[in-house]
C-alpha cells in the first residue's frame, strides 16, 4: 500500500512542476511577444524619421520648390489633397521606395503654405498602409526672395 501512495505523491508533484513550468513559459512568451512588437515599432519609427528627414532636407535644399524637390527625390507626380498640393512616397517592408502595390509605408508631403510668399510651410507624415501613424511634423522655410 505504501508504494502506491508514494507513486501518487510523485505524480501529483510532477503535475505541480508541469503547471509551474507552463505558467512560467506563458509569461516568457508574453514578454518576448511584447519585446518583438516594441522592437518593430522602434525600427519603423526610426526609419520613418530618416525618410521624413530626407524629404525635409530635399525640400529645404530646393528652397521649397516642390517640383524640383520631387525631381531630385524621384517622387511620383503631385496631386491635390484638401485643396493643397501634395505628394505621396511609398516604401516597401525594407524601406526602399516602391510603387503602391508593394507599399507597406506611406510618406505624405503636403504643401500647406499660407498666402505669405516668404514663408513656405509643409507637413510631412509617415504611416503604415494600415493607417497607424508613425511620425508627423511641420516644416517651415523662410524664403527672402
Coordinates of N, CA, C and O in Angstrom, one line a residue:
X1 N 0.8 -1.2 0.0 CA 0.0 0.0 0.0 C 0.9 1.3 0.0 O 0.5 2.2 -0.6
X2 N 2.0 1.2 0.7 CA 2.8 2.4 0.8 C 3.5 2.7 -0.6 O 3.6 3.9 -0.9
X3 N 3.8 1.8 -1.4 CA 4.4 2.1 -2.7 C 3.4 2.8 -3.6 O 3.8 3.6 -4.4
X4 N 2.2 2.4 -3.4 CA 1.1 3.0 -4.3 C 0.9 4.5 -3.8 O 0.8 5.4 -4.7
X5 N 0.9 4.8 -2.6 CA 0.8 6.2 -2.1 C 2.0 7.0 -2.5 O 1.9 8.2 -2.8
X6 N 3.2 6.4 -2.5 CA 4.4 7.1 -2.9 C 4.3 7.5 -4.4 O 4.7 8.6 -4.8
X7 N 3.8 6.6 -5.2 CA 3.7 6.9 -6.7 C 2.6 8.0 -6.9 O 2.7 8.8 -7.8
X8 N 1.6 8.0 -6.1 CA 0.5 9.0 -6.2 C 1.1 10.4 -5.9 O 0.9 11.4 -6.6
X9 N 1.9 10.5 -4.8 CA 2.5 11.7 -4.4 C 3.5 12.2 -5.5 O 3.6 13.4 -5.8
X10 N 4.2 11.2 -6.1 CA 5.2 11.6 -7.1 C 4.5 12.1 -8.3 O 4.9 13.1 -8.9
X11 N 3.3 11.6 -8.7 CA 2.5 12.0 -9.8 C 2.0 13.4 -9.6 O 2.0 14.3 -10.4
X12 N 1.5 13.7 -8.4 CA 1.0 15.0 -8.0 C 2.1 16.0 -8.0 O 2.0 17.1 -8.6
X13 N 3.3 15.7 -7.5 CA 4.4 16.5 -7.6 C 4.8 16.9 -9.0 O 5.1 18.1 -9.3
X14 N 4.8 15.9 -9.9 CA 5.2 16.1 -11.3 C 4.1 17.0 -12.0 O 4.5 17.9 -12.8
X15 N 2.9 16.9 -11.7 CA 1.8 17.7 -12.2 C 2.0 19.2 -11.8 O 1.8 20.1 -12.5
X16 N 2.3 19.4 -10.5 CA 2.6 20.7 -10.0 C 3.8 21.3 -10.7 O 3.7 22.5 -11.1
X17 N 4.8 20.6 -10.9 CA 6.0 21.1 -11.6 C 5.7 21.5 -13.0 O 6.1 22.5 -13.5
X18 N 4.9 20.6 -13.7 CA 4.5 20.9 -15.1 C 3.6 22.2 -15.1 O 3.8 23.0 -16.0
X19 N 2.7 22.4 -14.1 CA 1.9 23.5 -14.1 C 2.7 24.8 -13.9 O 2.4 25.8 -14.5
X20 N 3.6 24.8 -13.0 CA 4.5 25.9 -12.7 C 5.3 26.2 -14.0 O 5.5 27.4 -14.4
X21 N 5.8 25.2 -14.6 CA 6.6 25.4 -15.9 C 5.7 26.0 -16.9 O 6.2 26.9 -17.6
X22 N 4.5 25.6 -17.1 CA 3.6 26.1 -18.1 C 3.3 27.6 -17.8 O 3.2 28.4 -18.7
X23 N 3.1 28.0 -16.5 CA 2.8 29.4 -16.2 C 4.0 30.2 -16.5 O 3.9 31.3 -17.1
X24 N 5.2 29.8 -16.2 CA 6.4 30.5 -16.5 C 6.7 30.6 -18.0 O 7.1 31.7 -18.5
X25 N 6.4 29.6 -18.7 CA 6.5 29.6 -20.2 C 5.6 30.6 -20.8 O 5.9 31.3 -21.7
X26 N 4.3 30.6 -20.3 CA 3.3 31.6 -20.8 C 3.8 33.0 -20.6 O 3.7 33.9 -21.4
X27 N 4.3 33.3 -19.4 CA 4.8 34.6 -19.1 C 6.0 35.0 -20.0 O 6.1 36.1 -20.4
X28 N 6.9 34.1 -20.2 CA 8.0 34.3 -21.1 C 7.6 34.6 -22.5 O 8.1 35.5 -23.2
X29 N 6.7 33.9 -23.0 CA 6.2 34.1 -24.4 C 5.5 35.4 -24.5 O 5.7 36.2 -25.5
X30 N 4.8 35.8 -23.5 CA 4.1 37.2 -23.5 C 5.2 38.3 -23.5 O 5.1 39.2 -24.2
X31 N 6.2 38.1 -22.7 CA 7.3 39.1 -22.6 C 8.0 39.2 -24.0 O 8.3 40.3 -24.5
X32 N 8.3 38.0 -24.6 CA 9.0 38.0 -25.9 C 8.2 38.6 -27.0 O 8.7 39.3 -27.8
X33 N 6.9 38.4 -27.0 CA 6.0 38.9 -28.0 C 5.9 40.5 -27.8 O 6.0 41.2 -28.8
X34 N 5.8 41.0 -26.6 CA 5.8 42.4 -26.4 C 7.2 43.0 -26.8 O 7.2 44.1 -27.4
X35 N 8.3 42.4 -26.6 CA 9.6 42.9 -27.0 C 9.7 42.9 -28.5 O 10.2 43.9 -29.1
X36 N 9.1 41.9 -29.2 CA 9.1 41.9 -30.6 C 8.4 43.1 -31.2 O 8.9 43.8 -32.1
X37 N 7.2 43.3 -30.7 CA 6.4 44.4 -31.2 C 7.0 45.8 -30.9 O 6.9 46.7 -31.7
X38 N 7.6 45.9 -29.7 CA 8.3 47.2 -29.4 C 9.5 47.4 -30.3 O 9.7 48.5 -30.7
X39 N 10.2 46.4 -30.5 CA 11.4 46.5 -31.4 C 10.9 46.8 -32.9 O 11.6 47.7 -33.5
X40 N 9.9 46.2 -33.3 CA 9.3 46.5 -34.7 C 8.9 48.0 -34.7 O 9.2 48.7 -35.7
X41 N 8.2 48.4 -33.7 CA 7.7 49.8 -33.7 C 8.9 50.8 -33.7 O 8.9 51.8 -34.4
X42 N 9.9 50.5 -32.9 CA 11.0 51.3 -32.8 C 11.8 51.4 -34.1 O 12.2 52.5 -34.5
X43 N 12.0 50.3 -34.8 CA 12.6 50.2 -36.1 C 11.8 51.0 -37.1 O 12.4 51.8 -37.8
X44 N 10.5 50.9 -37.1 CA 9.7 51.6 -38.0 C 9.7 53.1 -37.8 O 9.8 53.9 -38.8
X45 N 9.7 53.5 -36.5 CA 9.7 55.0 -36.2 C 11.1 55.5 -36.6 O 11.1 56.6 -37.2
X46 N 12.1 54.8 -36.4 CA 13.5 55.3 -36.8 C 13.6 55.4 -38.3 O 14.1 56.5 -38.8
X47 N 13.1 54.4 -39.0 CA 13.2 54.5 -40.5 C 12.2 55.6 -41.0 O 12.5 56.3 -42.0
X48 N 11.1 55.8 -40.4 CA 10.1 56.8 -40.8 C 10.8 58.2 -40.6 O 10.6 59.1 -41.4
X49 N 11.5 58.4 -39.5 CA 12.1 59.7 -39.2 C 13.2 59.9 -40.3 O 13.4 61.0 -40.8
X50 N 14.0 58.9 -40.6 CA 15.0 59.0 -41.6 C 14.5 59.4 -43.0 O 15.0 60.3 -43.6
X51 N 13.4 58.7 -43.3 CA 12.7 59.1 -44.6 C 12.2 60.5 -44.6 O 12.3 61.2 -45.6
X52 N 11.5 60.9 -43.5 CA 10.9 62.2 -43.4 C 12.0 63.3 -43.4 O 11.8 64.3 -44.0
X53 N 13.1 63.0 -42.7 CA 14.2 64.0 -42.7 C 14.8 64.1 -44.0 O 15.2 65.2 -44.5
X54 N 14.9 63.0 -44.8 CA 15.5 63.1 -46.1 C 14.6 64.0 -47.0 O 15.1 64.8 -47.8
X55 N 13.3 63.8 -46.9 CA 12.4 64.6 -47.7 C 12.4 66.0 -47.3 O 12.5 66.9 -48.1
X56 N 12.5 66.3 -46.0 CA 12.5 67.7 -45.5 C 13.8 68.4 -46.0 O 13.8 69.5 -46.4
X57 N 14.9 67.7 -45.9 CA 16.2 68.3 -46.4 C 16.2 68.5 -47.9 O 16.7 69.5 -48.4
X58 N 15.5 67.6 -48.6 CA 15.4 67.8 -50.1 C 14.6 69.1 -50.4 O 14.9 69.9 -51.2
X59 N 13.5 69.2 -49.7 CA 12.6 70.4 -49.9 C 13.3 71.6 -49.4 O 13.3 72.7 -50.1
X60 N 14.0 71.6 -48.3 CA 14.8 72.7 -47.8 C 15.9 73.1 -48.8 O 16.1 74.3 -49.0
X61 N 16.6 72.1 -49.4 CA 17.7 72.4 -50.3 C 17.2 73.1 -51.6 O 18.0 73.8 -52.2
X62 N 16.0 72.8 -52.0 CA 15.4 73.4 -53.2 C 14.6 74.7 -52.8 O 13.9 75.2 -53.7
X63 N 14.8 75.2 -51.6 CA 14.1 76.4 -51.2 C 12.6 76.3 -51.3 O 11.9 77.3 -51.6
X64 N 12.0 75.1 -51.1 CA 10.6 74.9 -51.2 C 10.0 74.7 -52.6 O 8.8 74.6 -52.7
X65 N 10.9 74.5 -53.6 CA 10.4 74.3 -54.9 C 9.9 72.8 -55.0 O 10.7 71.9 -55.1
X66 N 8.6 72.6 -54.9 CA 8.0 71.3 -54.8 C 8.4 70.4 -56.0 O 8.7 69.3 -55.8
X67 N 8.3 71.0 -57.2 CA 8.6 70.2 -58.4 C 10.1 69.8 -58.5 O 10.4 68.6 -58.9
X68 N 11.0 70.7 -58.2 CA 12.4 70.4 -58.2 C 12.8 69.4 -57.2 O 13.5 68.4 -57.4
X69 N 12.2 69.5 -56.0 CA 12.4 68.5 -54.9 C 12.0 67.2 -55.3 O 12.6 66.2 -55.1
X70 N 10.8 67.1 -56.0 CA 10.3 65.8 -56.4 C 11.1 65.2 -57.5 O 11.3 64.0 -57.5
X71 N 11.7 66.0 -58.4 CA 12.5 65.5 -59.4 C 13.8 65.0 -58.8 O 14.3 63.9 -59.2
X72 N 14.4 65.7 -57.9 CA 15.6 65.2 -57.2 C 15.4 63.9 -56.4 O 16.1 63.0 -56.4
X73 N 14.3 63.9 -55.7 CA 13.9 62.8 -54.8 C 13.4 61.6 -55.5 O 13.3 60.5 -55.0
X74 N 13.0 61.8 -56.8 CA 12.4 60.7 -57.5 C 11.0 60.3 -57.1 O 10.5 59.2 -57.1
X75 N 10.3 61.3 -56.6 CA 8.9 61.1 -56.0 C 7.9 61.1 -57.2 O 8.1 61.8 -58.2
X76 N 6.8 60.5 -57.0 CA 5.8 60.5 -58.1 C 5.1 61.8 -58.3 O 5.4 62.8 -57.6
X77 N 4.3 61.9 -59.3 CA 3.6 63.2 -59.6 C 2.8 63.7 -58.4 O 2.3 62.9 -57.6
X78 N 2.6 64.9 -58.4 CA 1.8 65.5 -57.3 C 0.3 65.4 -57.5 O -0.1 65.0 -58.6
X79 N -0.5 65.6 -56.5 CA -1.9 65.6 -56.6 C -2.4 66.6 -55.6 O -1.7 67.2 -54.8
X80 N -3.7 66.8 -55.7 CA -4.3 67.8 -54.8 C -5.0 67.1 -53.6 O -5.8 66.2 -53.9
X81 N -4.7 67.5 -52.4 CA -5.3 66.9 -51.2 C -5.8 68.1 -50.3 O -5.0 68.9 -50.0
X82 N -7.1 68.1 -50.1 CA -7.7 69.1 -49.2 C -7.3 70.5 -49.8 O -7.0 71.5 -49.1
X83 N -7.3 70.7 -51.1 CA -7.1 71.9 -51.8 C -5.6 72.4 -51.8 O -5.3 73.5 -52.2
X84 N -4.7 71.5 -51.4 CA -3.3 71.9 -51.4 C -2.5 70.8 -52.2 O -2.9 69.7 -52.3
X85 N -1.4 71.3 -52.7 CA -0.5 70.4 -53.4 C 0.1 69.4 -52.5 O 0.5 69.7 -51.4
X86 N 0.2 68.1 -52.9 CA 0.8 67.0 -52.0 C 1.5 66.0 -52.9 O 1.2 65.9 -54.1
X87 N 2.3 65.2 -52.2 CA 3.0 64.1 -52.9 C 2.9 62.9 -51.9 O 3.0 63.1 -50.7
X88 N 2.9 61.7 -52.5 CA 3.0 60.5 -51.7 C 4.2 59.8 -52.2 O 4.5 59.7 -53.3
X89 N 4.9 59.2 -51.2 CA 6.1 58.4 -51.5 C 5.8 57.1 -50.8 O 5.5 57.0 -49.6
X90 N 5.9 56.0 -51.5 CA 5.6 54.6 -51.0 C 6.9 53.9 -50.7 O 7.8 54.0 -51.5
X91 N 6.9 53.2 -49.6 CA 8.0 52.4 -49.2 C 7.6 50.9 -49.0 O 6.5 50.7 -48.4
X92 N 8.5 50.0 -49.3 CA 8.2 48.6 -49.1 C 8.6 48.2 -47.7 O 9.0 49.1 -46.9
X93 N 8.6 46.9 -47.3 CA 8.9 46.5 -46.0 C 10.4 46.7 -45.6 O 10.7 46.7 -44.4
X94 N 11.2 46.9 -46.6 CA 12.7 47.2 -46.3 C 13.0 48.7 -46.4 O 14.1 49.0 -46.5
X95 N 12.0 49.5 -46.4 CA 12.1 50.9 -46.5 C 12.8 51.4 -47.8 O 13.6 52.4 -47.8
X96 N 12.6 50.7 -48.9 CA 13.0 51.1 -50.2 C 11.8 51.7 -50.9 O 10.7 51.2 -50.8
X97 N 12.1 52.8 -51.7 CA 10.9 53.4 -52.4 C 10.3 52.3 -53.4 O 11.0 51.5 -54.0
X98 N 9.0 52.3 -53.4 CA 8.3 51.3 -54.2 C 7.1 51.9 -54.8 O 6.8 53.1 -54.6
X99 N 6.3 51.2 -55.5 CA 5.0 51.7 -56.0 C 3.9 51.2 -55.0 O 4.2 50.5 -54.1
X100 N 2.7 51.7 -55.3 CA 1.6 51.4 -54.4 C 1.4 49.9 -54.1 O 1.0 49.6 -53.0
X101 N 1.6 49.1 -55.1 CA 1.2 47.7 -55.0 C 2.1 47.0 -53.9 O 1.7 46.0 -53.3
X102 N 3.3 47.4 -53.7 CA 4.3 46.8 -52.8 C 4.4 47.6 -51.5 O 5.2 47.2 -50.6
X103 N 3.6 48.7 -51.4 CA 3.8 49.6 -50.3 C 3.4 49.0 -48.9 O 2.4 48.3 -48.8
X104 N 4.2 49.3 -47.9 CA 3.9 49.0 -46.5 C 3.8 50.3 -45.7 O 3.2 50.3 -44.7
X105 N 4.5 51.3 -46.2 CA 4.5 52.6 -45.5 C 4.2 53.7 -46.6 O 4.6 53.6 -47.7
X106 N 3.6 54.8 -46.1 CA 3.3 55.9 -47.0 C 3.8 57.2 -46.3 O 3.5 57.5 -45.2
X107 N 4.6 57.9 -47.1 CA 5.1 59.2 -46.7 C 4.2 60.3 -47.4 O 4.1 60.2 -48.6
X108 N 3.6 61.2 -46.7 CA 2.8 62.3 -47.3 C 3.6 63.6 -47.1 O 3.9 63.9 -46.0
X109 N 3.8 64.3 -48.2 CA 4.3 65.7 -48.1 C 3.3 66.6 -48.6 O 2.9 66.6 -49.8
X110 N 2.7 67.5 -47.7 CA 1.6 68.3 -48.1 C 2.1 69.8 -48.0 O 2.7 70.2 -47.0
X111 N 1.9 70.5 -49.0 CA 2.2 71.9 -49.1 C 1.1 72.7 -48.4 O 0.0 72.8 -49.0
X112 N 1.4 73.2 -47.2 CA 0.3 74.0 -46.5 C 0.7 75.4 -46.4 O 0.4 76.1 -45.4
X113 N 1.3 76.0 -47.4 CA 1.8 77.3 -47.4 C 0.6 78.3 -47.3 O -0.4 78.1 -47.9
X114 N 0.9 79.4 -46.6 CA -0.1 80.4 -46.5 C 0.0 81.4 -47.6 O 0.7 81.1 -48.6
X115 N -0.7 82.5 -47.5 CA -0.6 83.5 -48.5 C 0.7 84.3 -48.5 O 1.0 85.0 -49.5
X116 N 1.5 84.1 -47.5 CA 2.7 84.8 -47.4 C 3.7 84.1 -48.3 O 4.1 83.0 -48.0
X117 N 4.2 84.8 -49.3 CA 5.2 84.1 -50.3 C 6.5 83.9 -49.7 O 7.3 83.2 -50.2
X118 N 6.9 84.5 -48.5 CA 8.2 84.4 -47.9 C 8.2 83.2 -46.9 O 9.3 82.8 -46.5
X119 N 7.1 82.7 -46.5 CA 7.1 81.7 -45.6 C 6.4 80.5 -46.2 O 5.2 80.4 -46.4
X120 N 7.2 79.4 -46.5 CA 6.6 78.2 -47.1 C 6.5 77.2 -45.9 O 7.4 77.0 -45.1
X121 N 5.4 76.5 -45.9 CA 5.2 75.6 -44.8 C 4.6 74.3 -45.4 O 3.9 74.3 -46.4
X122 N 5.1 73.2 -44.9 CA 4.8 71.8 -45.3 C 4.5 71.0 -44.1 O 4.9 71.3 -43.0
X123 N 3.7 69.9 -44.4 CA 3.5 68.9 -43.3 C 4.0 67.6 -43.9 O 3.7 67.2 -45.0
X124 N 4.8 66.9 -43.1 CA 5.4 65.6 -43.5 C 4.9 64.6 -42.5 O 5.0 64.8 -41.3
X125 N 4.2 63.5 -43.1 CA 3.8 62.5 -42.2 C 4.1 61.1 -42.8 O 4.1 61.0 -44.0
X126 N 4.4 60.1 -42.0 CA 4.7 58.8 -42.4 C 3.8 57.9 -41.6 O 3.7 58.0 -40.4
X127 N 3.1 56.9 -42.3 CA 2.2 56.0 -41.6 C 2.3 54.6 -42.3 O 2.8 54.5 -43.4
X128 N 1.8 53.6 -41.6 CA 1.7 52.3 -42.3 C 0.5 52.3 -43.2 O -0.4 53.2 -43.0
X129 N 0.5 51.4 -44.1 CA -0.7 51.3 -45.0 C -1.9 50.9 -44.2 O -3.0 51.2 -44.7
X130 N -1.8 50.4 -43.1 CA -2.9 50.0 -42.2 C -3.5 51.3 -41.6 O -4.6 51.2 -40.9
X131 N -2.8 52.4 -41.6 CA -3.3 53.6 -41.1 C -2.7 54.0 -39.8 O -2.9 55.1 -39.3
X132 N -1.8 53.2 -39.2 CA -1.1 53.5 -38.0 C -0.1 54.6 -38.3 O 0.9 54.4 -39.1
X133 N -0.2 55.8 -37.7 CA 0.7 56.9 -37.9 C 2.0 56.7 -37.2 O 2.0 56.4 -36.0
X134 N 3.1 56.9 -37.8 CA 4.4 56.7 -37.2 C 5.0 58.0 -36.7 O 5.5 58.1 -35.6
X135 N 5.0 59.0 -37.6 CA 5.6 60.3 -37.3 C 4.9 61.4 -38.2 O 4.6 61.1 -39.3
X136 N 4.8 62.5 -37.6 CA 4.2 63.7 -38.3 C 4.9 64.9 -37.8 O 5.1 65.1 -36.5
X137 N 5.4 65.8 -38.7 CA 5.9 67.1 -38.2 C 5.8 68.1 -39.3 O 5.8 67.8 -40.4
X138 N 5.8 69.4 -38.8 CA 5.7 70.5 -39.8 C 7.1 70.9 -40.3 O 8.1 70.7 -39.6
X139 N 7.2 71.5 -41.4 CA 8.4 72.0 -42.0 C 8.1 73.4 -42.5 O 7.2 73.6 -43.3
X140 N 8.9 74.4 -42.0 CA 8.7 75.8 -42.5 C 10.0 76.3 -43.1 O 11.1 76.0 -42.5
X141 N 9.9 77.0 -44.2 CA 11.1 77.5 -44.9 C 10.9 79.0 -45.1 O 9.9 79.4 -45.7
X142 N 11.8 79.8 -44.7 CA 11.7 81.2 -44.9 C 12.5 81.5 -46.2 O 13.7 81.2 -46.3
X143 N 11.8 82.1 -47.1 CA 12.4 82.4 -48.4 C 12.4 83.9 -48.7 O 11.3 84.5 -48.9
X144 N 13.6 84.6 -48.5 CA 13.5 86.1 -48.6 C 13.3 86.6 -50.1 O 12.9 87.7 -50.2
X145 N 13.4 85.7 -51.0 CA 13.2 86.2 -52.4 C 11.8 86.2 -52.8 O 10.9 85.5 -52.3

